[in-house]
Amino acid sequence: MKRVKQKELEREQGEAKWLDIIEKDLHRQFPFHEMFAARGGHGQQDLYRILKAYTIYRPDEGYCQAQAPVAAVLLMHMPAEICEKYLPGYYSAGLEAIQLDGEIFFSLLRRTCPMAYRHLKKFKIDPILYMTEWFMCIFSRTLPWSCVLRVWDMFFCEGVKIVFRVGLVLLKQMLGSVDKLRELQGMYETMERLRNISPESVREDIIVQEIVILPVTESLIERECSIQVRKWRESRGELTHQPGRRLHGTRAIYEFKRRAASISSGGSFSFLGSSIPPPGPLRASSSLLSLPGFRRSRAPFLSQSKKGSFSGPSGMDGLPPQSPPVVTSNPGRGPNHKPPMPPGAGQRAIPPHIQSPLVVSAAGPSREPAQPSEGSLAQGQPAASAPVQSTTPPPPTTLSPSPKIVSEQITPTIPSPTANNSPLALCPESKKEAVAVADATTGEEEGKKKKKSKENTKKKEKEDEKKKMKEKKEKDKAEKERLRREKERLEKEKKKGGKKKDKGGGEAEDKNGAAAAKDSA
Amino acid sequence: MQNNHHKEHLYKILVIGDLGVGKTSIIKRYVHHNFSPNYRATIGVDFALKVLNWDQETVRLQLWDIAGQERFGNMTRVYYREAMGAFIVFDVTRPASLEAVAKWKEDLDSKLTLANGKNVATVLLANKCDQGRDVLTNNGIKMEQFCQENGFVGWYETSAKENINIDEAANCLVKHIIASEKDLLQSEVPDTITPQLENDKGGTCSSCFRSQ
């Protein structure tokens, strides 16, 4: 969707008077920066496209010379920013963060593909043996290039859950059936397969679809994270490096920055929350760059679990108490959540000028994977990757595709409480978690924080109990429904004959896996 | 047990050393018989398999190519597990990489020992000797001494580019591995199962190890 819009913008000529000035300015932005040093180099090209797209997007504003340096700085920093907020600690000395994510990943695998999980366990293949490169390079050395671009696109706007999902989907594809495992009877054979993924085995459209429907949500990851942090402390002691809290998606970064900015600068960013257009373009996202206030208020994720309020990402995405209710709708979430209100409504309600095109568009493509036709359209120009995509403004009237339909058909049968098949569970949870997060992040004053968190834990305990009951009910329900459906499927397959032997095996596995996941839950 | 007169051995061998000393190139030369000046840095760990005929027996060497950057050192415990031998590689044109050798050896010995408590056989490789042979031949005696002091079973000047001494070094390592394996087997009671009260294998159970 976004890409179509972006393409539209790029195709459009733009007003000559703006383009003229922009072109004159291109080589004058940070001319000693390696990115912008070369005339007509990639930095200058990207800059041109961003600035031009903006003049088309907001013809009334056109181009102001002050935009160029801002956009240039953004181009310089977007990737770094993404790494710091999405993958905190990934590249720092101890590499603890990646090891921790390895444990989280393995545990998630147990839920999503028990067959692969058992296989890896059987041959003692530790997650860091195969996922280190996958995660640390965000699959850039693993997948065919077109897939890399799609995955990065999703990753940029939705955060680390995409990385987890891609890994899980890959393992599922490579180790997810009896037939496939038959030829991998050994550690070396398995590692060989995982290290050298043949491009033919990864079809872009298929893998993207799988990534989109895999029910691994931010909250599931966060929950698993708190479990693994606890285990880590028990077995290896305190984490020596305590990275900042992980943010899930551009939306979360935006919200977080916004709160921090309003705290630290005492309202100078107040235009962000109001419906009055900000004085200049790109302002909102320029706050994405490190503000001192933001750094200060960043809470290490360990303290989160200490308080027992390990916040689900729905909470991170959630609205700060002072913000208008429209913000609740979360475009970054993609089709895997049931939004608390009709998907289109909330989105339209966000005044487009609150966010710069950079931020908005980054949140945009999350909806895209569900619409493969458009995705493949955009895929034609891989060169136009990261920063340029960001120039796209939001299509104001888009509805996200109905998540229910997509998932009901294809989602494997995991009775996860946050999975699509039990959308109702999400609402109370996300509300509660929003409170928890607001508590964790907004309060700069310690006293206030403590008091609040006390109240919170009490509240939480109550709600947890309620939630557990509810979850259990829903799980049972989902389980029944699933078994029924599976029966039907198996019967159908019987009719089809032994043609899909492979698939039958996988399903039997899934059944076991569901049981296992249930046990572990 | 006795029916396979054609015996097969599988050994896990580590290849460690500072970054850019040529670990990946050595493995590539040894296993795939080629050399390329363009290669990518290893992230985490890589693998290769070499099959040898050894006294009418088959020896499979599982070569573990471990990233040289220091920050991956935190994961080495997992990489080292159950290895039977190791190459430690340094770059003859970079003295600092030789200084790091002792550090790597120490790391290896502290995290990995055979069931009988001995260190695994380790061979030192002075790689890129096509570029700096002179420097090293002068230091031959010193190198011997260095190996003795640090517990290496041998050292070789190698070049992955010119294919110098790589097979020789590997044969040396395999020889020592087989010897140390025999040593291990002799220390156990052969072919009989003695019921014992305390299960001394408990310590090496992998699942226990994992959760440590």
XYZ file of C-alpha atoms in Angstrom, chain A:
521
model
C 0.000 0.000 0.000
C 2.644 2.436 1.110
C 4.891 1.505 -1.659
C 2.202 2.171 -4.164
C 1.774 5.570 -2.674
C 5.487 6.089 -2.653
C 5.731 4.996 -6.217
C 2.992 7.399 -7.023
C 4.948 10.143 -5.400
C 8.082 9.172 -7.201
C 6.385 8.914 -10.506
C 4.885 12.289 -10.122
C 6.916 15.043 -11.625
C 6.844 17.397 -8.776
C 6.866 21.118 -9.183
C 9.833 22.362 -11.106
C 10.445 25.284 -8.798
C 10.910 22.971 -5.821
C 13.001 20.438 -7.657
C 15.235 23.179 -8.844
C 16.065 24.342 -5.360
C 16.366 20.818 -4.019
C 18.841 19.905 -6.677
C 20.909 22.923 -5.842
C 20.996 21.869 -2.228
C 21.822 18.203 -2.574
C 25.575 18.487 -2.624
C 25.608 21.033 0.114
C 24.405 18.795 2.887
C 27.241 17.474 4.991
C 29.616 17.412 2.042
C 32.329 15.830 4.143
C 30.130 13.019 5.288
C 30.968 9.903 3.347
C 27.346 9.296 2.597
C 26.851 12.655 0.960
C 30.326 13.379 -0.367
C 29.868 11.952 -3.833
C 27.916 13.974 -6.353
C 24.918 11.922 -7.295
C 25.957 9.264 -4.770
C 23.426 7.180 -2.932
C 23.142 9.619 -0.075
C 22.331 12.489 -2.374
C 19.938 10.386 -4.381
C 18.055 9.308 -1.312
C 17.960 12.845 -0.103
C 16.559 14.000 -3.405
C 13.801 11.451 -3.367
C 12.826 12.160 0.188
C 12.677 15.884 -0.318
C 10.870 15.621 -3.609
C 8.343 13.177 -2.237
C 7.622 15.581 0.544
C 6.880 18.442 -1.803
C 4.400 16.240 -3.582
C 2.943 14.962 -0.384
C 2.466 18.468 0.980
C 2.409 20.771 -1.993
C 1.225 23.631 0.173
C 4.490 23.502 2.063
C 6.763 22.507 -0.734
C 10.432 22.533 0.079
C 12.132 24.555 2.730
C 15.885 24.596 2.694
C 16.036 23.723 6.342
C 14.505 20.361 5.586
C 17.513 19.088 3.733
C 19.917 18.864 6.659
C 17.216 17.349 8.819
C 16.441 14.716 6.256
C 20.132 14.125 5.704
C 20.736 13.557 9.370
C 17.798 11.218 9.486
C 19.198 9.248 6.623
C 22.480 9.001 8.424
C 20.948 7.814 11.630
C 17.918 5.749 10.903
C 19.700 2.418 10.795
C 21.740 3.118 13.876
C 18.631 4.175 15.680
C 16.877 1.012 14.669
C 19.689 -1.119 16.001
C 19.806 0.656 19.292
C 16.126 0.472 19.990
C 15.201 -2.803 18.387
C 18.301 -4.805 19.210
C 19.765 -3.226 22.322
C 23.048 -4.790 23.329
C 23.262 -6.993 20.261
C 26.660 -5.812 19.221
C 28.164 -4.959 22.588
C 31.093 -6.690 24.159
C 29.603 -9.646 25.996
C 27.068 -10.565 23.327
C 24.768 -11.517 26.128
C 21.758 -10.050 24.416
C 22.097 -12.351 21.458
C 22.613 -15.344 23.688
C 19.551 -14.432 25.659
C 17.574 -14.080 22.460
C 18.869 -17.501 21.488
C 17.236 -18.959 24.566
C 14.044 -17.039 23.916
C 14.079 -18.196 20.339
C 14.533 -21.834 21.277
C 11.716 -21.643 23.729
C 9.444 -20.087 21.131
C 10.427 -22.838 18.748
C 9.115 -25.346 21.198
C 5.711 -23.753 20.865
C 5.733 -23.149 17.153
C 7.472 -26.207 15.788
C 8.032 -28.906 18.381
C 9.373 -31.277 15.785
C 12.237 -28.952 14.917
C 12.723 -28.228 18.602
C 13.083 -31.884 19.472
C 15.408 -32.491 16.588
C 17.743 -29.684 17.588
C 17.636 -30.774 21.175
C 18.353 -34.364 20.255
C 21.527 -33.405 18.449
C 22.500 -30.852 21.064
C 22.474 -28.009 18.608
C 22.556 -24.933 20.752
C 20.647 -21.973 19.323
C 23.729 -19.780 19.192
C 25.278 -22.197 16.739
C 22.862 -21.231 14.013
C 20.953 -18.126 15.040
C 23.880 -15.872 15.869
C 24.462 -14.917 12.279
C 20.781 -14.929 11.434
C 19.870 -12.493 14.166
C 22.969 -10.350 14.301
C 22.982 -9.760 10.585
C 19.204 -9.706 10.398
C 19.305 -12.474 7.811
C 21.263 -10.353 5.371
C 23.724 -13.196 4.877
C 21.145 -15.917 4.990
C 18.241 -15.191 2.713
C 17.995 -14.416 -0.999
C 18.256 -10.698 -1.534
C 14.640 -10.069 -2.357
C 13.672 -11.787 0.866
C 16.220 -9.775 2.777
C 14.612 -6.574 1.597
C 11.140 -7.714 2.491
C 12.251 -8.938 5.871
C 14.114 -5.723 6.626
C 11.145 -3.720 5.573
C 8.951 -5.538 8.042
C 11.671 -5.450 10.652
C 12.101 -1.701 10.401
C 8.509 -1.009 11.132
C 7.583 -3.868 13.421
C 10.736 -4.566 15.327
C 12.477 -7.642 16.566
C 9.490 -9.946 16.498
C 10.010 -10.138 12.757
C 13.500 -11.482 13.305
C 12.185 -14.135 15.641
C 9.450 -15.032 13.221
C 11.750 -15.344 10.240
C 14.001 -17.660 12.198
C 11.084 -19.767 13.316
C 9.651 -19.947 9.826
C 13.025 -21.051 8.464
C 13.385 -23.782 11.040
C 9.863 -24.865 10.385
C 10.543 -25.111 6.703
C 13.802 -26.938 7.074
C 13.140 -29.192 10.029
C 9.376 -29.275 10.171
C 8.558 -32.657 8.709
C 9.530 -36.270 9.123
C 10.716 -36.454 5.542
C 13.025 -33.521 5.916
C 14.474 -34.820 9.132
C 15.132 -38.236 7.701
C 18.114 -36.995 5.782
C 19.414 -34.898 8.639
C 20.372 -37.634 11.036
C 23.239 -35.946 12.733
C 24.433 -32.718 14.127
C 26.679 -31.934 11.230
C 24.072 -32.651 8.582
C 21.590 -30.471 10.384
C 24.016 -27.623 10.855
C 25.010 -27.853 7.232
C 21.401 -27.437 6.229
C 20.832 -24.518 8.544
C 24.009 -22.761 7.541
C 23.451 -23.062 3.831
C 19.876 -22.333 3.070
C 19.361 -22.885 -0.606
C 17.690 -19.934 -2.293
C 15.238 -22.256 -4.016
C 13.861 -23.381 -0.703
C 12.943 -19.835 0.266
C 10.212 -18.409 -1.884
C 9.699 -14.787 -1.068
C 5.923 -14.722 -1.275
C 5.584 -17.881 0.756
C 8.025 -16.919 3.440
C 6.537 -13.458 3.843
C 3.082 -14.917 4.193
C 4.356 -17.361 6.800
C 6.047 -14.584 8.705
C 2.894 -12.536 8.727
C 0.685 -15.289 10.081
C 3.039 -16.762 12.643
C 1.439 -15.998 15.995
C 4.547 -14.795 17.760
C 3.692 -11.445 19.242
C 5.636 -8.827 21.121
C 4.003 -9.827 24.363
C 4.862 -13.459 23.844
C 8.473 -12.498 23.251
C 8.552 -10.217 26.272
C 7.034 -12.881 28.468
C 9.531 -15.418 27.274
C 12.261 -12.849 27.765
C 11.411 -12.370 31.413
C 11.457 -16.117 31.903
C 14.827 -16.468 30.253
C 16.299 -13.519 32.130
C 15.272 -15.219 35.337
C 16.811 -18.496 34.210
C 19.960 -16.701 33.181
C 20.287 -15.136 36.605
C 19.775 -18.463 38.286
C 22.299 -20.307 36.193
C 24.851 -17.719 35.124
C 24.382 -14.879 37.529
C 23.598 -11.278 36.811
C 23.749 -10.078 33.251
C 26.902 -8.034 33.045
C 25.637 -5.862 30.282
C 22.225 -4.410 30.768
C 21.003 -3.006 27.534
C 18.170 -0.555 27.261
C 14.685 -1.812 26.976
C 13.774 -3.203 23.654
C 11.223 -1.266 21.709
C 8.916 -3.079 19.370
C 8.367 -1.146 16.211
C 8.627 2.402 14.973
C 5.386 3.156 16.684
C 6.860 2.206 20.019
C 9.953 4.264 19.374
C 7.825 7.187 18.411
C 5.635 6.964 21.478
C 8.588 6.518 23.722
C 10.416 9.498 22.305
C 7.340 11.573 22.482
C 6.811 10.879 26.147
C 10.451 11.465 26.909
C 10.465 14.681 24.952
C 7.428 16.030 26.678
C 8.950 15.214 30.032
C 12.403 16.556 29.411
C 11.550 19.656 27.478
C 8.494 20.655 29.396
C 6.087 21.010 26.577
C 8.216 22.439 23.857
C 7.167 19.438 21.891
C 3.584 19.907 22.842
C 2.581 20.280 19.235
C 3.166 16.596 18.907
C 0.173 15.727 20.923
C -2.116 18.410 19.687
C -4.002 18.508 16.488
C -2.272 21.655 15.407
C 0.155 20.912 12.644
C 3.755 21.057 13.712
C 5.528 24.167 12.550
C 7.785 22.349 10.156
C 8.039 19.071 8.405
C 10.062 16.195 9.761
C 10.061 17.648 13.218
C 8.426 14.746 14.892
C 10.866 12.274 13.563
C 13.793 14.475 14.132
C 13.021 13.850 17.742
C 13.748 10.248 16.945
C 17.351 11.145 17.119
C 18.751 10.925 20.514
C 17.396 13.508 22.813
C 19.163 13.724 26.113
C 15.898 13.235 27.907
C 15.234 10.072 26.077
C 18.473 8.534 27.066
C 17.967 9.391 30.648
C 14.553 7.894 30.845
C 15.482 4.681 29.219
C 14.908 1.954 31.726
C 17.052 -1.142 31.585
C 14.837 -4.071 30.967
C 15.982 -5.886 34.031
C 14.350 -3.483 36.348
C 11.154 -4.295 34.600
C 11.111 -7.873 35.620
C 12.088 -6.980 39.121
C 8.937 -5.058 39.527
C 7.057 -7.975 38.201
C 5.525 -5.753 35.634
C 7.249 -7.097 32.635
C 5.348 -5.256 30.135
C 3.916 -6.701 27.072
C 4.593 -4.844 23.909
C 0.986 -4.074 23.508
C 1.708 -1.980 26.501
C 4.698 -0.417 24.884
C 2.619 0.454 21.953
C -0.065 1.566 24.266
C -1.008 5.095 24.827
C 0.523 7.246 27.452
C -2.131 8.438 29.829
C -1.975 12.016 28.675
C -2.403 11.367 25.022
C -5.644 11.455 23.136
C -7.400 8.151 22.744
C -7.048 7.991 19.023
C -3.483 6.888 19.333
C -4.490 3.499 20.654
C -5.009 2.064 17.284
C -1.749 0.649 16.309
C -0.846 0.558 12.691
C 2.476 -1.024 13.404
C 0.960 -4.161 14.690
C 0.045 -5.636 11.427
C -2.613 -8.177 10.895
C -1.759 -10.308 13.822
C -3.618 -8.418 16.388
C -7.161 -7.657 16.598
C -7.176 -3.939 17.052
C -9.294 -2.658 19.840
C -11.407 -0.693 17.416
C -12.206 -0.980 13.770
C -8.816 -0.852 12.151
C -9.518 1.941 9.759
C -11.122 4.259 12.218
C -8.218 4.796 14.499
C -5.792 5.181 11.733
C -7.755 7.774 10.006
C -8.149 9.564 13.259
C -4.458 10.149 13.587
C -3.811 13.487 12.031
C -1.220 12.758 9.409
C 0.880 15.700 10.327
C 1.607 14.458 13.796
C 4.192 12.258 12.300
C 6.608 13.016 9.613
C 6.378 10.937 6.520
C 9.392 9.074 7.709
C 7.774 7.781 10.793
C 4.425 7.151 9.307
C 5.683 5.308 6.357
C 7.907 3.191 8.441
C 4.846 2.052 10.273
C 3.068 1.593 7.041
C 4.333 -1.500 5.346
C 3.308 -3.592 8.279
C 0.002 -3.918 6.620
C 1.513 -4.690 3.368
C 2.637 -8.269 3.656
C -0.941 -9.379 3.863
C -1.393 -8.015 0.396
C 1.149 -9.921 -1.569
C 0.100 -8.525 -4.883
C 1.232 -5.070 -3.975
C 4.290 -6.351 -2.230
C 5.510 -8.057 -5.302
C 4.876 -4.932 -7.258
C 7.155 -2.931 -5.084
C 9.735 -5.589 -5.087
C 10.703 -4.684 -8.588
C 13.100 -2.067 -7.371
C 15.329 -3.444 -4.706
C 17.657 -0.528 -5.066
C 15.051 1.681 -3.539
C 15.411 0.020 -0.199
C 15.515 1.354 3.287
C 15.544 5.094 3.548
C 13.642 5.864 0.433
C 10.680 3.796 1.349
C 10.348 5.983 4.275
C 9.314 8.905 2.200
C 5.883 7.542 1.739
C 3.092 9.330 3.439
C 0.251 7.396 4.945
C -2.684 6.438 2.840
C -5.291 7.965 5.020
C -8.172 5.710 4.245
C -6.624 2.320 4.220
C -8.149 -0.478 6.148
C -5.892 -3.155 7.336
C -6.942 -6.532 6.092
C -9.152 -8.407 8.424
C -6.797 -10.342 10.581
C -9.284 -12.947 11.576
C -9.841 -14.378 8.180
C -6.217 -14.707 7.357
C -5.363 -16.454 10.525
C -8.322 -18.752 10.893
C -7.491 -20.454 7.717
C -3.822 -20.913 7.966
C -2.651 -20.407 11.486
C -1.254 -23.549 12.901
C -2.978 -24.701 15.937
C -1.166 -23.227 18.804
C -3.270 -22.350 21.765
C -1.247 -19.327 22.611
C -3.152 -16.786 24.613
C -2.003 -14.031 22.344
C -2.608 -15.908 19.170
C -5.159 -14.764 16.694
C -7.632 -17.402 17.532
C -8.409 -15.789 20.824
C -8.546 -12.123 20.039
C -10.639 -11.248 23.041
C -7.908 -12.031 25.474
C -5.816 -9.295 24.050
C -7.935 -6.357 24.980
C -7.889 -6.556 28.748
C -4.297 -7.534 28.620
C -3.232 -4.658 26.504
C -5.055 -2.234 28.706
C -3.437 -3.543 31.765
C -0.062 -3.574 30.170
C -0.474 -0.085 28.966
C -0.835 0.959 32.555
C 2.211 -1.025 33.503
C 4.312 0.539 30.858
C 3.134 3.988 31.459
C 4.179 3.340 34.976
C 7.569 2.086 33.993
C 8.392 4.777 31.555
C 6.668 8.014 32.310
C 7.593 8.435 35.920
C 10.892 10.122 36.221
C 10.409 10.806 39.893
C 11.220 7.742 41.895
C 8.665 8.135 44.635
C 5.785 8.410 42.306
C 6.998 5.381 40.497
C 7.230 3.202 43.542
C 3.828 4.094 44.775
C 2.322 3.455 41.461
C 4.042 0.181 40.949
C 2.811 -1.027 44.289
C -0.697 -0.292 43.325
C 0.018 -1.858 40.095
C 1.266 -5.122 41.398
C -1.872 -5.490 43.458
C -3.973 -4.707 40.493
C -1.894 -6.989 38.421
C -2.273 -9.907 40.719
C -5.987 -9.626 40.565
C -6.010 -9.212 36.885
C -3.553 -11.993 36.397
C -5.850 -14.365 38.142
C -8.746 -13.264 36.055
C -6.658 -13.471 32.975
C -5.438 -16.926 33.746
C -8.955 -18.177 34.155
C -9.950 -16.565 30.953
C -6.955 -17.828 29.133
C -7.561 -21.295 30.320
C -11.107 -21.208 29.151
C -10.093 -19.867 25.841
C -7.345 -22.333 25.465
C -9.680 -25.207 26.086
C -12.076 -23.759 23.623
C -9.398 -23.209 21.056
C -8.060 -26.661 21.647
C -11.422 -28.247 21.050
C -11.976 -26.220 17.964
C -8.570 -27.089 16.719
C -8.951 -30.783 17.266
C -12.220 -30.667 15.441
C -10.689 -28.880 12.514
C -7.766 -31.155 12.433
C -9.985 -34.166 12.363
C -11.775 -32.732 9.429
C -8.525 -32.037 7.705
C -7.155 -35.452 8.356
C -10.307 -36.998 7.037
C -10.055 -34.922 3.937
C -6.515 -35.975 3.531
C -7.361 -39.582 3.911
C -9.705 -39.144 1.040
C -6.985 -37.617 -0.998
C -4.886 -40.692 -0.397
C -1.308 -40.969 0.690
C -0.310 -38.077 -1.467
C 0.452 -35.711 1.321
C 2.211 -38.016 3.635
C 4.600 -35.333 4.620
C 1.946 -32.934 5.706
C 0.199 -35.553 7.775
C 3.348 -36.090 9.728
C 3.703 -32.436 10.390
C 0.216 -32.212 11.682
C 0.635 -35.053 14.013
C 3.622 -33.177 15.282
C 1.661 -30.043 15.712
C -0.737 -31.880 17.852
C 2.013 -32.983 20.131
C 3.466 -29.586 20.052
C 0.265 -27.969 21.049
C 0.138 -30.280 23.987
C 3.694 -29.436 24.850
C 3.062 -25.770 24.567
C 0.119 -26.177 26.810
C 2.155 -28.028 29.340
C 4.766 -25.392 29.367
C 2.334 -22.576 29.640
